Every structure is written in C-alpha cells, then in structure tokens.
mmCIF file of C-alpha atoms in Angstrom:
data_model
loop_
_atom_site.group_PDB
_atom_site.id
_atom_site.type_symbol
_atom_site.label_atom_id
_atom_site.label_comp_id
_atom_site.label_asym_id
_atom_site.label_seq_id
_atom_site.Cartn_x
_atom_site.Cartn_y
_atom_site.Cartn_z
ATOM 1 C CA UNK A 629 -3.579 2.068 2.294
ATOM 2 C CA UNK A 630 -4.744 5.289 3.971
ATOM 3 C CA UNK A 631 -2.640 7.607 6.135
ATOM 4 C CA UNK A 632 -4.602 10.122 8.221
ATOM 5 C CA UNK A 633 -1.457 11.419 9.941
ATOM 6 C CA UNK A 634 0.404 14.635 9.253
ATOM 7 C CA UNK A 635 3.666 12.913 8.290
ATOM 8 C CA UNK A 636 4.489 10.479 5.510
ATOM 9 C CA UNK A 637 4.565 6.834 6.622
ATOM 10 C CA UNK A 638 7.938 5.507 5.479
ATOM 11 C CA UNK A 639 9.106 1.932 4.958
ATOM 12 C CA UNK A 640 5.673 0.397 5.570
ATOM 13 C CA UNK A 641 5.414 -3.404 5.534
ATOM 14 C CA UNK A 642 2.178 -4.890 4.209
ATOM 15 C CA UNK A 643 1.323 -8.531 4.929
ATOM 16 C CA UNK A 644 -1.876 -10.225 3.769
ATOM 17 C CA UNK A 645 -3.118 -13.801 3.692
ATOM 18 C CA UNK A 646 -5.174 -15.194 0.800
ATOM 19 C CA UNK A 647 -7.579 -18.106 1.033
ATOM 20 C CA UNK A 648 -7.953 -19.800 -1.325
ATOM 21 C CA UNK A 649 -4.365 -19.349 -2.438
ATOM 22 C CA UNK A 650 -4.106 -17.731 -5.883
ATOM 23 C CA UNK A 651 -1.240 -17.855 -8.337
ATOM 24 C CA UNK A 652 -0.110 -14.218 -8.330
ATOM 25 C CA UNK A 653 0.215 -12.716 -11.797
ATOM 26 C CA UNK A 654 0.770 -9.056 -10.889
ATOM 27 C CA UNK A 655 1.594 -6.861 -7.890
ATOM 28 C CA UNK A 656 1.376 -3.078 -8.199
ATOM 29 C CA UNK A 657 1.887 -0.116 -5.896
ATOM 30 C CA UNK A 658 0.330 3.086 -7.256
ATOM 31 C CA UNK A 659 0.121 1.474 -10.728
ATOM 32 C CA UNK A 660 3.859 0.663 -10.692
ATOM 33 C CA UNK A 661 4.453 -3.010 -11.431
ATOM 34 C CA UNK A 662 6.626 -4.564 -8.746
ATOM 35 C CA UNK A 663 9.312 -7.064 -9.655
ATOM 36 C CA UNK A 664 8.942 -10.503 -8.042
ATOM 37 C CA UNK A 665 11.991 -9.630 -5.912
ATOM 38 C CA UNK A 666 10.050 -6.674 -4.426
ATOM 39 C CA UNK A 667 7.569 -8.921 -2.612
ATOM 40 C CA UNK A 668 7.521 -12.365 -1.074
ATOM 41 C CA UNK A 669 4.728 -14.895 -1.477
ATOM 42 C CA UNK A 670 4.541 -18.252 0.248
ATOM 43 C CA UNK A 671 1.620 -20.466 1.289
ATOM 44 C CA UNK A 672 -0.912 -17.743 0.516
ATOM 45 C CA UNK A 673 0.893 -15.010 2.479
ATOM 46 C CA UNK A 674 2.184 -11.982 0.577
ATOM 47 C CA UNK A 675 4.596 -9.469 2.128
ATOM 48 C CA UNK A 676 5.532 -6.146 0.544
ATOM 49 C CA UNK A 677 8.380 -5.356 0.438
ATOM 50 C CA UNK A 678 10.034 -8.744 0.190
ATOM 51 C CA UNK A 679 12.726 -9.732 2.650
ATOM 52 C CA UNK A 680 15.680 -8.867 0.391
ATOM 53 C CA UNK A 681 13.999 -6.046 -1.536
ATOM 54 C CA UNK A 682 15.209 -2.463 -1.794
ATOM 55 C CA UNK A 683 11.634 -1.323 -2.574
ATOM 56 C CA UNK A 684 10.143 1.108 -0.050
ATOM 57 C CA UNK A 685 6.381 1.220 0.473
ATOM 58 C CA UNK A 686 5.570 4.767 1.577
ATOM 59 C CA UNK A 687 2.183 6.367 2.281
ATOM 60 C CA UNK A 688 1.958 10.148 1.813
ATOM 61 C CA UNK A 689 0.847 12.410 4.651
ATOM 62 C CA UNK A 690 -2.760 13.553 4.885
ATOM 63 C CA UNK A 691 -3.761 17.045 3.806
ATOM 64 C CA UNK A 692 -5.680 19.195 6.250
ATOM 65 C CA UNK A 693 -8.015 21.853 4.855
ATOM 66 C CA UNK A 694 -9.404 24.480 7.213
ATOM 67 C CA UNK A 695 -12.658 26.197 6.348
ATOM 68 C CA UNK A 696 -12.097 29.864 7.198
ATOM 69 C CA UNK A 697 -15.856 30.537 7.315
ATOM 70 C CA UNK A 698 -16.784 28.076 10.071
ATOM 71 C CA UNK A 699 -13.405 26.937 11.464
ATOM 72 C CA UNK A 700 -13.895 23.251 10.653
ATOM 73 C CA UNK A 701 -11.019 21.161 9.373
ATOM 74 C CA UNK A 702 -11.354 18.432 6.750
ATOM 75 C CA UNK A 703 -8.831 15.630 6.370
ATOM 76 C CA UNK A 704 -7.911 14.143 3.004
ATOM 77 C CA UNK A 705 -5.832 11.052 3.759
ATOM 78 C CA UNK A 706 -2.647 10.200 1.914
ATOM 79 C CA UNK A 707 -3.286 7.110 -0.194
ATOM 80 C CA UNK A 708 -1.103 4.414 -1.716
ATOM 81 C CA UNK A 709 -3.013 1.864 -3.775
ATOM 82 C CA UNK A 710 -1.686 -1.689 -3.703
ATOM 83 C CA UNK A 711 -3.256 -4.190 -6.074
ATOM 84 C CA UNK A 712 -2.549 -7.899 -6.312
ATOM 85 C CA UNK A 713 -3.901 -9.868 -9.252
ATOM 86 C CA UNK A 714 -3.937 -13.619 -9.503
ATOM 87 C CA UNK A 715 -5.716 -16.765 -10.640
ATOM 88 C CA UNK A 716 -7.445 -19.282 -8.422
#
C-alpha cells in the first residue's frame, strides 16, 4: 500500500475479495505474521484489521526530496507491504 501524502495514514482498513476463494495460510504486514484474530476472512473477503482486532495498519508518510540544482521535487511514497498466502 502506497502513501504519497505528507502525513502517516493511521488505522487503515484493507478489504479485498478473492476469486477463486483460497484457504489462507499466512497474512503478513511488513513481514510481520498476523494472528488470525488480526484479520477477518469470510466467503473470499479478507479485511485487515479484523473486526475485534487491536492491530493497527499504518502507512508511513512519503518523503519529499528537493533537488537544489534545478528546484524539482521527487516523492518517495511511504510503503506498507501486505502479503496474503493461501492454497486454492
């Protein structure tokens, strides 16, 4: 998940639908394994964080780099990698 803004995105909710529906074997956020209570999964729809979870999905703010020679500004987005592994 990319954040091109200048502030951290806090308490983000991610929802995705899988078709065909896999049997989830692993869910990670930035290589940290999430407990099954940290996400919900039903009928092919995964939601992070889960409804009763205390896990917070946050995306860091982007970094802005100004080139002093030509005045241009480059944006390096904040990134949180979410990976879901499963078997079909």
